[in-house]
mmCIF file of C-alpha atoms and ligand atoms in Angstrom:
data_model
loop_
_atom_site.group_PDB
_atom_site.id
_atom_site.type_symbol
_atom_site.label_atom_id
_atom_site.label_comp_id
_atom_site.label_asym_id
_atom_site.label_seq_id
_atom_site.Cartn_x
_atom_site.Cartn_y
_atom_site.Cartn_z
ATOM 1 C CA UNK P 1 -36.064 59.140 -8.128
ATOM 2 C CA UNK P 2 -33.557 56.326 -8.497
ATOM 3 C CA UNK P 3 -34.865 52.826 -8.954
ATOM 4 C CA UNK P 4 -33.195 49.733 -7.517
ATOM 5 C CA UNK P 5 -32.701 46.715 -9.781
ATOM 6 C CA UNK P 6 -35.332 44.907 -7.661
ATOM 7 C CA UNK P 7 -37.933 47.607 -8.238
ATOM 8 C CA UNK P 8 -37.125 47.791 -11.962
ATOM 9 C CA UNK P 9 -37.519 44.011 -12.241
ATOM 10 C CA UNK P 10 -40.806 44.153 -10.299
ATOM 11 C CA UNK P 11 -42.164 46.923 -12.545
ATOM 12 C CA UNK P 12 -41.302 45.052 -15.736
ATOM 13 C CA UNK P 13 -42.683 41.761 -14.386
ATOM 14 C CA UNK P 14 -45.925 43.234 -13.047
ATOM 15 C CA UNK P 15 -46.704 45.142 -16.249
ATOM 16 C CA UNK P 16 -45.943 42.112 -18.409
ATOM 17 C CA UNK P 17 -47.915 39.730 -16.193
ATOM 18 C CA UNK P 18 -50.888 42.075 -15.969
ATOM 19 C CA UNK P 19 -51.170 42.136 -19.753
ATOM 20 C CA UNK P 20 -50.499 38.405 -20.170
ATOM 21 C CA UNK P 21 -53.035 37.401 -17.500
ATOM 22 C CA UNK P 22 -55.704 39.580 -19.165
ATOM 23 C CA UNK P 23 -54.992 38.362 -22.701
ATOM 24 C CA UNK P 24 -58.371 36.585 -22.960
ATOM 25 C CA UNK P 25 -60.250 39.688 -21.850
ATOM 26 C CA UNK P 26 -58.334 41.870 -24.344
ATOM 27 C CA UNK P 27 -59.022 39.361 -27.098
ATOM 28 C CA UNK P 28 -62.731 39.324 -26.258
ATOM 29 C CA UNK P 29 -62.853 43.129 -26.400
ATOM 30 C CA UNK P 30 -61.098 43.065 -29.770
ATOM 31 C CA UNK P 31 -63.487 40.344 -31.008
ATOM 32 C CA UNK P 32 -66.373 42.734 -30.368
ATOM 33 C CA UNK P 33 -65.023 45.703 -32.363
ATOM 34 C CA UNK P 34 -61.875 44.476 -34.153
ATOM 35 C CA UNK P 35 -60.281 41.256 -35.327
ATOM 36 C CA UNK P 36 -59.771 39.552 -31.982
ATOM 37 C CA UNK P 37 -55.980 39.568 -31.854
ATOM 38 C CA UNK P 38 -55.145 42.298 -29.328
ATOM 39 C CA UNK P 39 -54.682 39.922 -26.359
ATOM 40 C CA UNK P 40 -52.629 37.409 -28.325
ATOM 41 C CA UNK P 41 -50.547 40.182 -29.909
ATOM 42 C CA UNK P 42 -49.651 41.826 -26.614
ATOM 43 C CA UNK P 43 -49.103 38.491 -24.851
ATOM 44 C CA UNK P 44 -46.491 37.572 -27.454
ATOM 45 C CA UNK P 45 -44.773 40.938 -27.004
ATOM 46 C CA UNK P 46 -44.691 40.881 -23.224
ATOM 47 C CA UNK P 47 -43.512 37.252 -23.150
ATOM 48 C CA UNK P 48 -40.524 38.446 -25.196
ATOM 49 C CA UNK P 49 -40.006 41.214 -22.610
ATOM 50 C CA UNK P 50 -40.155 38.717 -19.716
ATOM 51 C CA UNK P 51 -37.586 36.511 -21.455
ATOM 52 C CA UNK P 52 -35.102 39.418 -21.129
ATOM 53 C CA UNK P 53 -36.103 40.345 -17.568
ATOM 54 C CA UNK P 54 -32.750 39.781 -15.850
ATOM 55 C CA UNK P 55 -30.671 41.726 -18.378
ATOM 56 C CA UNK P 56 -33.303 44.461 -18.620
ATOM 57 C CA UNK P 57 -33.456 45.100 -14.866
ATOM 58 C CA UNK P 58 -29.750 46.047 -14.786
ATOM 59 C CA UNK P 59 -30.194 48.837 -17.333
ATOM 60 C CA UNK P 60 -31.066 52.506 -16.778
ATOM 61 C CA UNK P 61 -34.835 53.187 -16.866
ATOM 62 C CA UNK P 62 -34.607 54.957 -20.239
ATOM 63 C CA UNK P 63 -32.726 52.010 -21.744
ATOM 64 C CA UNK P 64 -35.287 49.575 -20.323
ATOM 65 C CA UNK P 65 -38.128 51.518 -21.914
ATOM 66 C CA UNK P 66 -36.344 51.600 -25.275
ATOM 67 C CA UNK P 67 -35.680 47.852 -25.119
ATOM 68 C CA UNK P 68 -39.313 47.126 -24.187
ATOM 69 C CA UNK P 69 -40.486 49.345 -27.042
ATOM 70 C CA UNK P 70 -38.216 47.541 -29.487
ATOM 71 C CA UNK P 71 -39.495 44.131 -28.324
ATOM 72 C CA UNK P 72 -43.104 45.305 -28.727
ATOM 73 C CA UNK P 73 -42.468 46.632 -32.239
ATOM 74 C CA UNK P 74 -40.841 43.354 -33.237
ATOM 75 C CA UNK P 75 -43.313 40.956 -31.606
ATOM 76 C CA UNK P 76 -46.762 42.531 -31.256
ATOM 77 C CA UNK P 77 -47.631 43.547 -34.801
ATOM 78 C CA UNK P 78 -51.043 44.973 -35.733
ATOM 79 C CA UNK P 79 -51.744 48.624 -35.049
ATOM 80 C CA UNK P 80 -50.901 48.418 -31.369
ATOM 81 C CA UNK P 81 -47.336 47.050 -31.758
ATOM 82 C CA UNK P 82 -45.887 50.117 -33.513
ATOM 83 C CA UNK P 83 -47.992 52.444 -31.337
ATOM 84 C CA UNK P 84 -46.950 50.945 -27.990
ATOM 85 C CA UNK P 85 -43.411 50.642 -29.394
ATOM 86 C CA UNK P 86 -43.461 54.375 -30.139
ATOM 87 C CA UNK P 87 -44.806 55.148 -26.650
ATOM 88 C CA UNK P 88 -42.100 53.171 -24.814
ATOM 89 C CA UNK P 89 -39.202 54.130 -27.102
ATOM 90 C CA UNK P 90 -39.998 57.844 -27.081
ATOM 91 C CA UNK P 91 -40.495 57.838 -23.328
ATOM 92 C CA UNK P 92 -37.152 56.016 -22.977
ATOM 93 C CA UNK P 93 -35.382 58.633 -25.080
ATOM 94 C CA UNK P 94 -36.656 61.420 -22.824
ATOM 95 C CA UNK P 95 -36.112 59.826 -19.389
ATOM 96 C CA UNK P 96 -32.747 60.624 -17.718
ATOM 97 C CA UNK P 97 -31.058 57.900 -15.558
ATOM 98 C CA UNK P 98 -31.999 59.752 -12.357
ATOM 99 C CA UNK P 99 -35.321 61.478 -12.754
ATOM 100 C CA UNK P 100 -37.786 63.647 -10.873
ATOM 101 C CA UNK P 101 -41.540 63.241 -11.034
ATOM 102 C CA UNK P 102 -41.637 66.152 -13.434
ATOM 103 C CA UNK P 103 -39.033 64.429 -15.693
ATOM 104 C CA UNK P 104 -41.245 61.334 -15.655
ATOM 105 C CA UNK P 105 -44.328 63.362 -16.543
ATOM 106 C CA UNK P 106 -42.456 65.062 -19.391
ATOM 107 C CA UNK P 107 -41.073 61.792 -20.764
ATOM 108 C CA UNK P 108 -44.486 60.099 -20.635
ATOM 109 C CA UNK P 109 -46.120 63.106 -22.295
ATOM 110 C CA UNK P 110 -43.495 63.034 -25.080
ATOM 111 C CA UNK P 111 -44.331 59.344 -25.623
ATOM 112 C CA UNK P 112 -48.060 60.058 -25.787
ATOM 113 C CA UNK P 113 -47.520 62.928 -28.250
ATOM 114 C CA UNK P 114 -45.463 60.581 -30.443
ATOM 115 C CA UNK P 115 -48.339 58.040 -30.414
ATOM 116 C CA UNK P 116 -50.683 60.795 -31.623
ATOM 117 C CA UNK P 117 -48.355 61.604 -34.513
ATOM 118 C CA UNK P 118 -47.766 57.968 -35.413
ATOM 119 C CA UNK P 119 -51.478 57.077 -35.194
ATOM 120 C CA UNK P 120 -52.720 60.350 -36.705
ATOM 121 C CA UNK P 121 -55.076 60.252 -33.752
ATOM 122 C CA UNK P 122 -56.140 62.112 -30.641
ATOM 123 C CA UNK P 123 -58.426 61.815 -27.626
ATOM 124 C CA UNK P 124 -62.114 61.115 -28.208
ATOM 125 C CA UNK P 125 -61.537 58.618 -31.034
ATOM 126 C CA UNK P 126 -61.911 55.455 -28.893
ATOM 127 C CA UNK P 127 -58.273 54.352 -28.759
ATOM 128 C CA UNK P 128 -55.461 53.828 -26.245
ATOM 129 C CA UNK P 129 -55.036 57.635 -26.307
ATOM 130 C CA UNK P 130 -58.278 57.993 -24.353
ATOM 131 C CA UNK P 131 -56.403 56.479 -21.406
ATOM 132 C CA UNK P 132 -52.857 57.674 -22.139
ATOM 133 C CA UNK P 133 -53.742 61.375 -22.476
ATOM 134 C CA UNK P 134 -55.638 61.684 -19.158
ATOM 135 C CA UNK P 135 -52.901 59.692 -17.417
ATOM 136 C CA UNK P 136 -50.264 62.110 -18.808
ATOM 137 C CA UNK P 137 -52.338 65.062 -17.610
ATOM 138 C CA UNK P 138 -52.670 63.530 -14.132
ATOM 139 C CA UNK P 139 -48.896 62.997 -13.955
ATOM 140 C CA UNK P 140 -48.331 66.632 -14.883
ATOM 141 C CA UNK P 141 -50.763 67.862 -12.250
ATOM 142 C CA UNK P 142 -49.070 65.623 -9.674
ATOM 143 C CA UNK P 143 -49.931 66.041 -6.015
ATOM 144 C CA UNK P 144 -50.087 64.024 -2.785
ATOM 145 C CA UNK P 145 -52.686 61.583 -3.977
ATOM 146 C CA UNK P 146 -50.938 60.846 -7.259
ATOM 147 C CA UNK P 147 -50.914 57.035 -7.162
ATOM 148 C CA UNK P 148 -54.558 56.614 -6.252
ATOM 149 C CA UNK P 149 -55.543 59.331 -8.743
ATOM 150 C CA UNK P 150 -53.637 57.542 -11.500
ATOM 151 C CA UNK P 151 -55.542 54.328 -10.783
ATOM 152 C CA UNK P 152 -58.900 56.052 -10.807
ATOM 153 C CA UNK P 153 -58.099 57.949 -13.998
ATOM 154 C CA UNK P 154 -56.788 54.851 -15.801
ATOM 155 C CA UNK P 155 -59.872 52.795 -14.942
ATOM 156 C CA UNK P 156 -62.482 55.464 -15.480
ATOM 157 C CA UNK P 157 -60.998 56.642 -18.773
ATOM 158 C CA UNK P 158 -60.909 53.076 -20.149
ATOM 159 C CA UNK P 159 -64.603 52.743 -19.202
ATOM 160 C CA UNK P 160 -65.321 56.117 -20.785
ATOM 161 C CA UNK P 161 -64.448 54.607 -24.197
ATOM 162 C CA UNK P 162 -67.578 52.373 -24.019
ATOM 163 C CA UNK P 163 -70.043 54.997 -25.320
ATOM 164 C CA UNK P 164 -67.561 56.413 -27.848
ATOM 165 C CA UNK P 165 -67.741 55.866 -31.581
ATOM 166 C CA UNK P 166 -64.440 54.689 -33.050
ATOM 167 C CA UNK P 167 -62.882 56.929 -35.685
ATOM 168 C CA UNK P 168 -59.393 55.362 -35.808
ATOM 169 C CA UNK P 169 -58.165 51.809 -36.214
ATOM 170 C CA UNK P 170 -60.095 48.717 -37.226
ATOM 171 C CA UNK P 171 -63.031 49.502 -34.915
ATOM 172 C CA UNK P 172 -63.767 52.578 -37.036
ATOM 173 C CA UNK P 173 -64.938 50.224 -39.822
ATOM 174 C CA UNK P 174 -67.946 49.472 -37.566
ATOM 175 C CA UNK P 175 -68.972 53.117 -37.217
ATOM 176 C CA UNK P 176 -71.968 53.367 -34.865
ATOM 177 C CA UNK P 177 -71.737 49.635 -34.089
ATOM 178 C CA UNK P 178 -68.493 50.279 -32.213
ATOM 179 C CA UNK P 179 -70.562 52.119 -29.567
ATOM 180 C CA UNK P 180 -71.229 50.096 -26.403
ATOM 181 C CA UNK P 181 -67.872 48.268 -26.185
ATOM 182 C CA UNK P 182 -64.698 49.192 -24.341
ATOM 183 C CA UNK P 183 -61.746 49.847 -26.638
ATOM 184 C CA UNK P 184 -59.198 47.010 -26.290
ATOM 185 C CA UNK P 185 -56.190 49.344 -26.493
ATOM 186 C CA UNK P 186 -57.678 51.647 -23.862
ATOM 187 C CA UNK P 187 -58.096 48.602 -21.621
ATOM 188 C CA UNK P 188 -54.531 47.361 -22.184
ATOM 189 C CA UNK P 189 -53.194 50.863 -21.446
ATOM 190 C CA UNK P 190 -55.190 50.995 -18.215
ATOM 191 C CA UNK P 191 -53.866 47.560 -17.201
ATOM 192 C CA UNK P 192 -50.269 48.748 -17.664
ATOM 193 C CA UNK P 193 -50.844 51.925 -15.647
ATOM 194 C CA UNK P 194 -52.578 49.979 -12.849
ATOM 195 C CA UNK P 195 -49.700 47.482 -12.743
ATOM 196 C CA UNK P 196 -47.103 50.265 -12.412
ATOM 197 C CA UNK P 197 -49.081 52.022 -9.669
ATOM 198 C CA UNK P 198 -49.740 48.827 -7.701
ATOM 199 C CA UNK P 199 -46.069 47.828 -7.884
ATOM 200 C CA UNK P 200 -45.021 51.266 -6.582
ATOM 201 C CA UNK P 201 -47.632 51.081 -3.787
ATOM 202 C CA UNK P 202 -46.296 47.693 -2.701
ATOM 203 C CA UNK P 203 -42.731 49.015 -2.611
ATOM 204 C CA UNK P 204 -43.485 52.002 -0.388
HETATM 205 P P1 ADP H 301 -55.181 45.733 -35.010
HETATM 206 O O1 ADP H 301 -56.269 46.758 -34.905
HETATM 207 O O2 ADP H 301 -54.236 46.003 -36.142
HETATM 208 O O3 ADP H 301 -55.721 44.330 -35.002
HETATM 209 P P2 ADP H 301 -54.590 45.481 -32.184
HETATM 210 O O4 ADP H 301 -55.836 44.685 -32.103
HETATM 211 O O5 ADP H 301 -53.375 44.865 -31.546
HETATM 212 O O6 ADP H 301 -54.260 45.896 -33.685
HETATM 213 O O7 ADP H 301 -54.807 46.890 -31.454
HETATM 214 C C1 ADP H 301 -56.017 47.593 -31.552
HETATM 215 C C2 ADP H 301 -55.932 48.830 -30.669
HETATM 216 O O8 ADP H 301 -54.961 49.729 -31.181
HETATM 217 C C3 ADP H 301 -57.227 49.630 -30.639
HETATM 218 O O9 ADP H 301 -58.096 49.129 -29.644
HETATM 219 C C4 ADP H 301 -56.773 51.051 -30.360
HETATM 220 O O10 ADP H 301 -56.718 51.317 -28.967
HETATM 221 C C5 ADP H 301 -55.362 51.067 -30.899
HETATM 222 N N1 ADP H 301 -55.301 51.834 -32.142
HETATM 223 C C6 ADP H 301 -55.583 51.420 -33.386
HETATM 224 N N2 ADP H 301 -55.384 52.408 -34.299
HETATM 225 C C7 ADP H 301 -54.960 53.486 -33.571
HETATM 226 C C8 ADP H 301 -54.565 54.828 -33.902
HETATM 227 N N3 ADP H 301 -54.563 55.272 -35.149
HETATM 228 N N4 ADP H 301 -54.189 55.651 -32.883
HETATM 229 C C9 ADP H 301 -54.166 55.210 -31.607
HETATM 230 N N5 ADP H 301 -54.509 53.970 -31.242
HETATM 231 C C10 ADP H 301 -54.906 53.123 -32.198
HETATM 232 MG MG1 MG H 302 -56.877 43.593 -33.464
#
């Protein structure tokens, strides 16, 4: 797969705008089980990404991911800034300039594994990993229906965090009271995956 500058710009813009346009929803989710800053945090980070859109789109995909990760680390803060920064930077390190679907799956999986290490966390703990891990698995098991499967998996796995009890991050302070709310980081992860898939569908 080789991406044109137009498609790279569209991917960056759609991911950033998806997060920014859902900032209020992400904040509301974080108000329920955290400190209410997830939407504002990510909005600040992705606005910094959008400000570099034209220079970013000229770079190789791996370099774009590293630059996005760096911007998120610098601007987002909280728990999610370093974790999303780790995801994007690690993925960027592993993605060659021209890549196959299997390269993409491997790079994304490396990013997700790095999030686990950084967060001392894993699936089932009501975090972004509850979306990122199933998405990585779907990428690895790629087949004809990949794009629509990715959308279904991203949405259903974000919803599947509702009945979970948080054991990592701020929401874990609530214990049982975290049950019944969608995890904000799981939702933001699903929004990013949906934005990538929808951009690719529109470019087919
Ligand atoms: P903070 O919790 O510091 O206010 P944010 O509100 O920006 O940071 O992000 C909260 C989200 O970060 C959570 O909803 C969860 O998905 C994710 N998160 C928090 N801690 C961890 C962790 N240890 N591992 C994975 N994800 C985590
Ligand atoms: Mg928060």
